[in-house]
Amino acid sequence: MLVSAPRTPTPSVPVRIRFMNLPNSITMSRIACIPLLIWILSPVFPWQGHGATGLRGGEQEIIASIVFILASITDGLDGYLARRRRQITTMGMLLDPLADKLLITTGYIILVGYNPNIVKPWIAVLVIGREFLVSGLRSIAATEGFTIEASEIGKLKTVIQIVSVVAAILAHRWDYWDWGGYIVGVHFIAVTAIYWMTIVSIISAVDYFIGFWKKIDHASDTSRKRRSFVLSRKPKPAPPAEHPSRIS
């Protein structure tokens, strides 16, 4: 009788979850661009051209614009790679919107001091307040079990924000560009983009709020059965020791 040898079980290879994958690394690079942008637009930046007309000088504004544009491009790149490579992680879901808001709000805060003729303080407050409002609505929606998707108005707002920040940076040096007889009104584009962005931001915030309000069922508030969980860092008390029963 032939007896087959017992088959050796194949050891399971532990799957290592890489939190710092390529999409998350790109997101982190966007966050790393924020202090770089602050340094470039600061008075201590060494390359500050002082050209009077045309494109002479302006190294500070050009470098800052390039850094901001590259950082903004990574916004869509990291999400695309995460979906394509199936590397969507909790860290990425946390860092991606955080990096977006930090980059945009930092840009407007810097521009309040860098180019106050175009970016007024109330505009920066409105933009930052809008980001806080949308983030709060998304957090409440997540606790209620639904998700508020980005609308087309919100996507348009993001594009206009990028254009307005870059134009406001360049308008610090130039009022217009003369390229072979073609006049590009840099200052006009900056002012138009800033105020158009302000209007679209308000419309987008209202759109998010209406979408959130429609999802909330106020009639079921009293009948909703939910348990409240409190995250406590205090150690739980040890259960009382069981005494052995006495033998009579």
mmCIF file of C-alpha atoms in Angstrom:
data_model
loop_
_atom_site.group_PDB
_atom_site.id
_atom_site.type_symbol
_atom_site.label_atom_id
_atom_site.label_comp_id
_atom_site.label_asym_id
_atom_site.label_seq_id
_atom_site.Cartn_x
_atom_site.Cartn_y
_atom_site.Cartn_z
ATOM 1 C CA MET A 1 0.000 0.000 0.000
ATOM 2 C CA LEU A 2 1.343 3.328 -0.994
ATOM 3 C CA VAL A 3 1.113 6.026 1.604
ATOM 4 C CA SER A 4 1.521 9.533 0.349
ATOM 5 C CA ALA A 5 3.778 11.706 2.372
ATOM 6 C CA PRO A 6 2.032 14.422 4.269
ATOM 7 C CA ARG A 7 1.985 17.622 2.270
ATOM 8 C CA THR A 8 3.927 20.400 3.912
ATOM 9 C CA PRO A 9 1.716 23.427 4.197
ATOM 10 C CA THR A 10 3.025 26.406 2.291
ATOM 11 C CA PRO A 11 3.879 29.154 4.729
ATOM 12 C CA SER A 12 1.764 32.186 4.186
ATOM 13 C CA VAL A 13 3.745 35.183 3.092
ATOM 14 C CA PRO A 14 2.728 38.197 5.104
ATOM 15 C CA VAL A 15 1.452 41.011 2.931
ATOM 16 C CA ARG A 16 3.256 44.199 3.762
ATOM 17 C CA ILE A 17 1.072 47.221 3.424
ATOM 18 C CA ARG A 18 3.141 50.163 2.283
ATOM 19 C CA PHE A 19 1.595 53.334 3.557
ATOM 20 C CA MET A 20 4.248 55.486 1.855
ATOM 21 C CA ASN A 21 3.578 54.270 -1.671
ATOM 22 C CA LEU A 22 4.020 56.331 -4.837
ATOM 23 C CA PRO A 23 0.682 58.229 -4.647
ATOM 24 C CA ASN A 24 1.232 59.068 -0.983
ATOM 25 C CA SER A 25 4.785 60.184 -1.738
ATOM 26 C CA ILE A 26 3.451 62.555 -4.385
ATOM 27 C CA THR A 27 0.946 63.904 -1.875
ATOM 28 C CA MET A 28 3.727 64.455 0.654
ATOM 29 C CA SER A 29 5.728 66.307 -1.991
ATOM 30 C CA ARG A 30 2.790 68.702 -2.378
ATOM 31 C CA ILE A 31 2.895 69.385 1.350
ATOM 32 C CA ALA A 32 6.673 69.852 1.148
ATOM 33 C CA CYS A 33 6.153 72.543 -1.508
ATOM 34 C CA ILE A 34 4.314 74.728 1.004
ATOM 35 C CA PRO A 35 7.342 75.847 3.087
ATOM 36 C CA LEU A 36 9.317 76.105 -0.163
ATOM 37 C CA LEU A 37 6.694 78.478 -1.571
ATOM 38 C CA ILE A 38 6.730 80.545 1.622
ATOM 39 C CA TRP A 39 10.518 80.872 1.398
ATOM 40 C CA ILE A 40 10.478 81.827 -2.292
ATOM 41 C CA LEU A 41 7.946 84.621 -1.731
ATOM 42 C CA SER A 42 9.731 85.913 1.377
ATOM 43 C CA PRO A 43 12.097 88.920 1.439
ATOM 44 C CA VAL A 44 15.057 86.635 2.202
ATOM 45 C CA PHE A 45 14.828 84.849 -1.148
ATOM 46 C CA PRO A 46 18.184 85.509 -2.873
ATOM 47 C CA TRP A 47 17.017 85.705 -6.505
ATOM 48 C CA GLN A 48 14.866 88.778 -6.688
ATOM 49 C CA GLY A 49 15.124 90.447 -10.085
ATOM 50 C CA HIS A 50 14.354 94.106 -10.505
ATOM 51 C CA GLY A 51 13.609 94.413 -14.203
ATOM 52 C CA ALA A 52 11.518 97.410 -15.214
ATOM 53 C CA THR A 53 9.755 96.190 -18.353
ATOM 54 C CA GLY A 54 9.160 93.038 -20.365
ATOM 55 C CA LEU A 55 10.312 89.798 -18.790
ATOM 56 C CA ARG A 56 13.593 91.117 -17.421
ATOM 57 C CA GLY A 57 13.889 90.268 -13.769
ATOM 58 C CA GLY A 58 11.034 88.676 -11.888
ATOM 59 C CA GLU A 59 12.898 85.465 -11.062
ATOM 60 C CA GLN A 60 11.144 85.324 -7.704
ATOM 61 C CA GLU A 61 7.660 85.483 -9.225
ATOM 62 C CA ILE A 62 8.437 83.046 -12.033
ATOM 63 C CA ILE A 63 9.991 80.439 -9.730
ATOM 64 C CA ALA A 64 7.101 80.750 -7.240
ATOM 65 C CA SER A 65 4.555 80.339 -10.053
ATOM 66 C CA ILE A 66 6.313 77.234 -11.391
ATOM 67 C CA VAL A 67 6.454 75.663 -7.914
ATOM 68 C CA PHE A 68 2.760 76.365 -7.322
ATOM 69 C CA ILE A 69 1.734 74.999 -10.732
ATOM 70 C CA LEU A 70 3.778 71.807 -10.262
ATOM 71 C CA ALA A 71 2.334 71.315 -6.779
ATOM 72 C CA SER A 72 -1.186 71.814 -8.154
ATOM 73 C CA ILE A 73 -0.595 69.239 -10.900
ATOM 74 C CA THR A 74 0.228 66.618 -8.279
ATOM 75 C CA ASP A 75 -3.316 67.055 -6.931
ATOM 76 C CA GLY A 76 -4.793 65.062 -9.797
ATOM 77 C CA LEU A 77 -1.737 62.886 -10.343
ATOM 78 C CA ASP A 78 -1.714 61.205 -6.949
ATOM 79 C CA GLY A 79 -5.410 60.351 -7.125
ATOM 80 C CA TYR A 80 -5.055 58.943 -10.643
ATOM 81 C CA LEU A 81 -2.090 56.764 -9.658
ATOM 82 C CA ALA A 82 -3.804 55.575 -6.479
ATOM 83 C CA ARG A 83 -6.808 54.354 -8.461
ATOM 84 C CA ARG A 84 -4.732 52.970 -11.322
ATOM 85 C CA ARG A 85 -2.303 51.067 -9.075
ATOM 86 C CA ARG A 86 -4.985 50.144 -6.523
ATOM 87 C CA GLN A 87 -3.030 51.817 -3.761
ATOM 88 C CA ILE A 88 -5.813 53.704 -2.029
ATOM 89 C CA THR A 89 -4.879 53.871 1.648
ATOM 90 C CA THR A 90 -6.325 55.528 4.715
ATOM 91 C CA MET A 91 -3.279 57.762 4.946
ATOM 92 C CA GLY A 92 -3.799 58.889 1.359
ATOM 93 C CA MET A 93 -7.486 59.627 1.985
ATOM 94 C CA LEU A 94 -6.434 61.787 4.935
ATOM 95 C CA LEU A 95 -3.434 63.558 3.411
ATOM 96 C CA ASP A 96 -4.815 64.311 -0.068
ATOM 97 C CA PRO A 97 -7.581 66.774 0.894
ATOM 98 C CA LEU A 98 -5.395 68.152 3.683
ATOM 99 C CA ALA A 99 -2.572 68.908 1.233
ATOM 100 C CA ASP A 100 -5.002 70.607 -1.173
ATOM 101 C CA LYS A 101 -6.420 72.903 1.486
ATOM 102 C CA LEU A 102 -2.996 73.716 2.938
ATOM 103 C CA LEU A 103 -1.621 74.639 -0.479
ATOM 104 C CA ILE A 104 -4.542 76.882 -1.460
ATOM 105 C CA THR A 105 -4.941 78.606 1.901
ATOM 106 C CA THR A 106 -1.183 79.157 2.184
ATOM 107 C CA GLY A 107 -1.136 80.748 -1.252
ATOM 108 C CA TYR A 108 -3.845 83.274 -0.363
ATOM 109 C CA ILE A 109 -2.407 84.043 3.069
ATOM 110 C CA ILE A 110 0.986 84.805 1.508
ATOM 111 C CA LEU A 111 -0.596 86.955 -1.200
ATOM 112 C CA VAL A 112 -2.341 89.140 1.397
ATOM 113 C CA GLY A 113 1.086 90.440 2.374
ATOM 114 C CA TYR A 114 2.864 89.898 -0.938
ATOM 115 C CA ASN A 115 0.344 91.568 -3.254
ATOM 116 C CA PRO A 116 -2.268 93.298 -1.075
ATOM 117 C CA ASN A 117 -3.483 95.448 -3.969
ATOM 118 C CA ILE A 118 -5.077 92.371 -5.539
ATOM 119 C CA VAL A 119 -5.703 89.924 -2.688
ATOM 120 C CA LYS A 120 -7.572 91.665 0.104
ATOM 121 C CA PRO A 121 -7.666 90.178 3.623
ATOM 122 C CA TRP A 122 -11.415 89.550 3.429
ATOM 123 C CA ILE A 123 -10.891 87.428 0.308
ATOM 124 C CA ALA A 124 -8.417 85.186 2.138
ATOM 125 C CA VAL A 125 -10.808 84.900 5.100
ATOM 126 C CA LEU A 126 -13.662 83.956 2.768
ATOM 127 C CA VAL A 127 -11.592 81.292 0.990
ATOM 128 C CA ILE A 128 -10.358 79.762 4.253
ATOM 129 C CA GLY A 129 -13.846 79.903 5.784
ATOM 130 C CA ARG A 130 -15.271 78.153 2.740
ATOM 131 C CA GLU A 131 -12.721 75.338 3.094
ATOM 132 C CA PHE A 132 -13.585 74.940 6.787
ATOM 133 C CA LEU A 133 -17.304 74.848 5.956
ATOM 134 C CA VAL A 134 -16.972 72.176 3.278
ATOM 135 C CA SER A 135 -14.648 70.084 5.454
ATOM 136 C CA GLY A 136 -17.155 70.265 8.313
ATOM 137 C CA LEU A 137 -20.033 69.238 6.055
ATOM 138 C CA ARG A 138 -18.016 66.300 4.723
ATOM 139 C CA SER A 139 -17.186 65.165 8.267
ATOM 140 C CA ILE A 140 -20.809 65.309 9.389
ATOM 141 C CA ALA A 141 -21.919 63.527 6.202
ATOM 142 C CA ALA A 142 -19.409 60.748 6.868
ATOM 143 C CA THR A 143 -20.816 60.213 10.368
ATOM 144 C CA GLU A 144 -24.317 60.060 8.892
ATOM 145 C CA GLY A 145 -23.282 57.360 6.435
ATOM 146 C CA PHE A 146 -23.168 59.193 3.113
ATOM 147 C CA THR A 147 -20.584 61.019 1.017
ATOM 148 C CA ILE A 148 -20.792 64.429 -0.616
ATOM 149 C CA GLU A 149 -19.143 64.117 -4.002
ATOM 150 C CA ALA A 150 -17.234 66.977 -5.568
ATOM 151 C CA SER A 151 -19.531 68.902 -7.898
ATOM 152 C CA GLU A 152 -18.614 70.444 -11.222
ATOM 153 C CA ILE A 153 -18.770 73.864 -9.597
ATOM 154 C CA GLY A 154 -16.231 72.720 -7.018
ATOM 155 C CA LYS A 155 -13.881 71.475 -9.738
ATOM 156 C CA LEU A 156 -14.253 74.777 -11.598
ATOM 157 C CA LYS A 157 -13.478 76.602 -8.368
ATOM 158 C CA THR A 158 -10.228 74.655 -7.985
ATOM 159 C CA VAL A 159 -9.075 75.570 -11.500
ATOM 160 C CA ILE A 160 -9.908 79.243 -10.985
ATOM 161 C CA GLN A 161 -8.073 79.217 -7.652
ATOM 162 C CA ILE A 162 -4.893 77.957 -9.323
ATOM 163 C CA VAL A 163 -5.150 80.577 -12.077
ATOM 164 C CA SER A 164 -5.857 83.374 -9.594
ATOM 165 C CA VAL A 165 -2.917 82.520 -7.316
ATOM 166 C CA VAL A 166 -0.449 82.279 -10.213
ATOM 167 C CA ALA A 167 -1.760 85.470 -11.824
ATOM 168 C CA ALA A 168 -1.605 87.372 -8.522
ATOM 169 C CA ILE A 169 1.995 86.267 -8.007
ATOM 170 C CA LEU A 170 3.007 87.406 -11.491
ATOM 171 C CA ALA A 171 1.054 90.668 -11.149
ATOM 172 C CA HIS A 172 3.369 91.615 -8.290
ATOM 173 C CA ARG A 173 6.050 92.279 -10.945
ATOM 174 C CA TRP A 174 4.183 92.988 -14.186
ATOM 175 C CA ASP A 175 1.042 94.842 -15.166
ATOM 176 C CA TYR A 176 1.187 93.386 -18.689
ATOM 177 C CA TRP A 177 3.413 91.320 -20.972
ATOM 178 C CA ASP A 178 4.305 92.415 -24.475
ATOM 179 C CA TRP A 179 5.057 89.297 -26.537
ATOM 180 C CA GLY A 180 5.762 90.345 -30.084
ATOM 181 C CA GLY A 181 2.906 92.812 -30.252
ATOM 182 C CA TYR A 182 0.480 90.651 -28.252
ATOM 183 C CA ILE A 183 -0.428 92.368 -24.998
ATOM 184 C CA VAL A 184 -1.236 90.076 -22.070
ATOM 185 C CA GLY A 185 -2.861 91.994 -19.215
ATOM 186 C CA VAL A 186 -1.393 90.181 -16.217
ATOM 187 C CA HIS A 187 -2.900 92.582 -13.678
ATOM 188 C CA PHE A 188 -6.329 92.435 -15.339
ATOM 189 C CA ILE A 189 -6.254 88.617 -15.400
ATOM 190 C CA ALA A 190 -5.246 88.508 -11.737
ATOM 191 C CA VAL A 191 -8.010 90.844 -10.562
ATOM 192 C CA THR A 192 -10.635 89.124 -12.713
ATOM 193 C CA ALA A 193 -9.594 85.647 -11.567
ATOM 194 C CA ILE A 194 -9.536 86.647 -7.890
ATOM 195 C CA TYR A 195 -13.052 88.083 -7.847
ATOM 196 C CA TRP A 196 -14.428 85.381 -10.143
ATOM 197 C CA MET A 197 -12.930 82.805 -7.776
ATOM 198 C CA THR A 198 -14.624 84.548 -4.854
ATOM 199 C CA ILE A 199 -18.018 84.362 -6.540
ATOM 200 C CA VAL A 200 -17.575 80.722 -7.567
ATOM 201 C CA SER A 201 -16.394 79.817 -4.050
ATOM 202 C CA ILE A 202 -19.588 81.239 -2.557
ATOM 203 C CA ILE A 203 -21.746 79.430 -5.124
ATOM 204 C CA SER A 204 -19.831 76.184 -4.516
ATOM 205 C CA ALA A 205 -20.258 76.482 -0.738
ATOM 206 C CA VAL A 206 -24.008 77.036 -1.141
ATOM 207 C CA ASP A 207 -24.182 74.056 -3.521
ATOM 208 C CA TYR A 208 -22.422 71.816 -1.012
ATOM 209 C CA PHE A 209 -24.704 73.000 1.781
ATOM 210 C CA ILE A 210 -27.857 72.367 -0.260
ATOM 211 C CA GLY A 211 -26.624 68.897 -1.208
ATOM 212 C CA PHE A 212 -25.875 68.191 2.443
ATOM 213 C CA TRP A 213 -29.241 69.511 3.625
ATOM 214 C CA LYS A 214 -31.170 67.319 1.213
ATOM 215 C CA LYS A 215 -29.467 64.207 2.548
ATOM 216 C CA ILE A 216 -30.274 64.884 6.172
ATOM 217 C CA ASP A 217 -33.554 63.350 7.253
ATOM 218 C CA HIS A 218 -34.744 65.483 10.128
ATOM 219 C CA ALA A 219 -37.888 63.435 10.563
ATOM 220 C CA SER A 220 -35.907 60.403 11.635
ATOM 221 C CA ASP A 221 -33.797 62.198 14.240
ATOM 222 C CA THR A 222 -35.962 60.998 17.115
ATOM 223 C CA SER A 223 -36.188 57.428 15.842
ATOM 224 C CA ARG A 224 -32.500 57.067 14.924
ATOM 225 C CA LYS A 225 -30.892 54.594 17.252
ATOM 226 C CA ARG A 226 -27.235 55.328 17.631
ATOM 227 C CA ARG A 227 -24.687 54.604 20.252
ATOM 228 C CA SER A 228 -22.178 57.196 21.358
ATOM 229 C CA PHE A 229 -18.613 56.067 21.658
ATOM 230 C CA VAL A 230 -16.151 58.091 23.702
ATOM 231 C CA LEU A 231 -12.470 57.598 23.046
ATOM 232 C CA SER A 232 -10.887 57.477 26.478
ATOM 233 C CA ARG A 233 -7.160 57.266 27.094
ATOM 234 C CA LYS A 234 -7.590 56.249 30.729
ATOM 235 C CA PRO A 235 -6.764 52.623 31.471
ATOM 236 C CA LYS A 236 -9.766 50.479 32.105
ATOM 237 C CA PRO A 237 -10.112 49.300 35.704
ATOM 238 C CA ALA A 238 -9.212 45.682 36.188
ATOM 239 C CA PRO A 239 -12.200 43.396 36.868
ATOM 240 C CA PRO A 240 -12.501 42.150 40.453
ATOM 241 C CA ALA A 241 -10.756 38.858 41.074
ATOM 242 C CA GLU A 242 -13.065 35.900 41.446
ATOM 243 C CA HIS A 243 -12.722 34.144 44.822
ATOM 244 C CA PRO A 244 -12.743 30.346 44.692
ATOM 245 C CA SER A 245 -15.864 28.855 46.141
ATOM 246 C CA ARG A 246 -15.430 27.324 49.559
ATOM 247 C CA ILE A 247 -15.947 23.591 49.974
ATOM 248 C CA SER A 248 -18.412 22.957 52.789
#
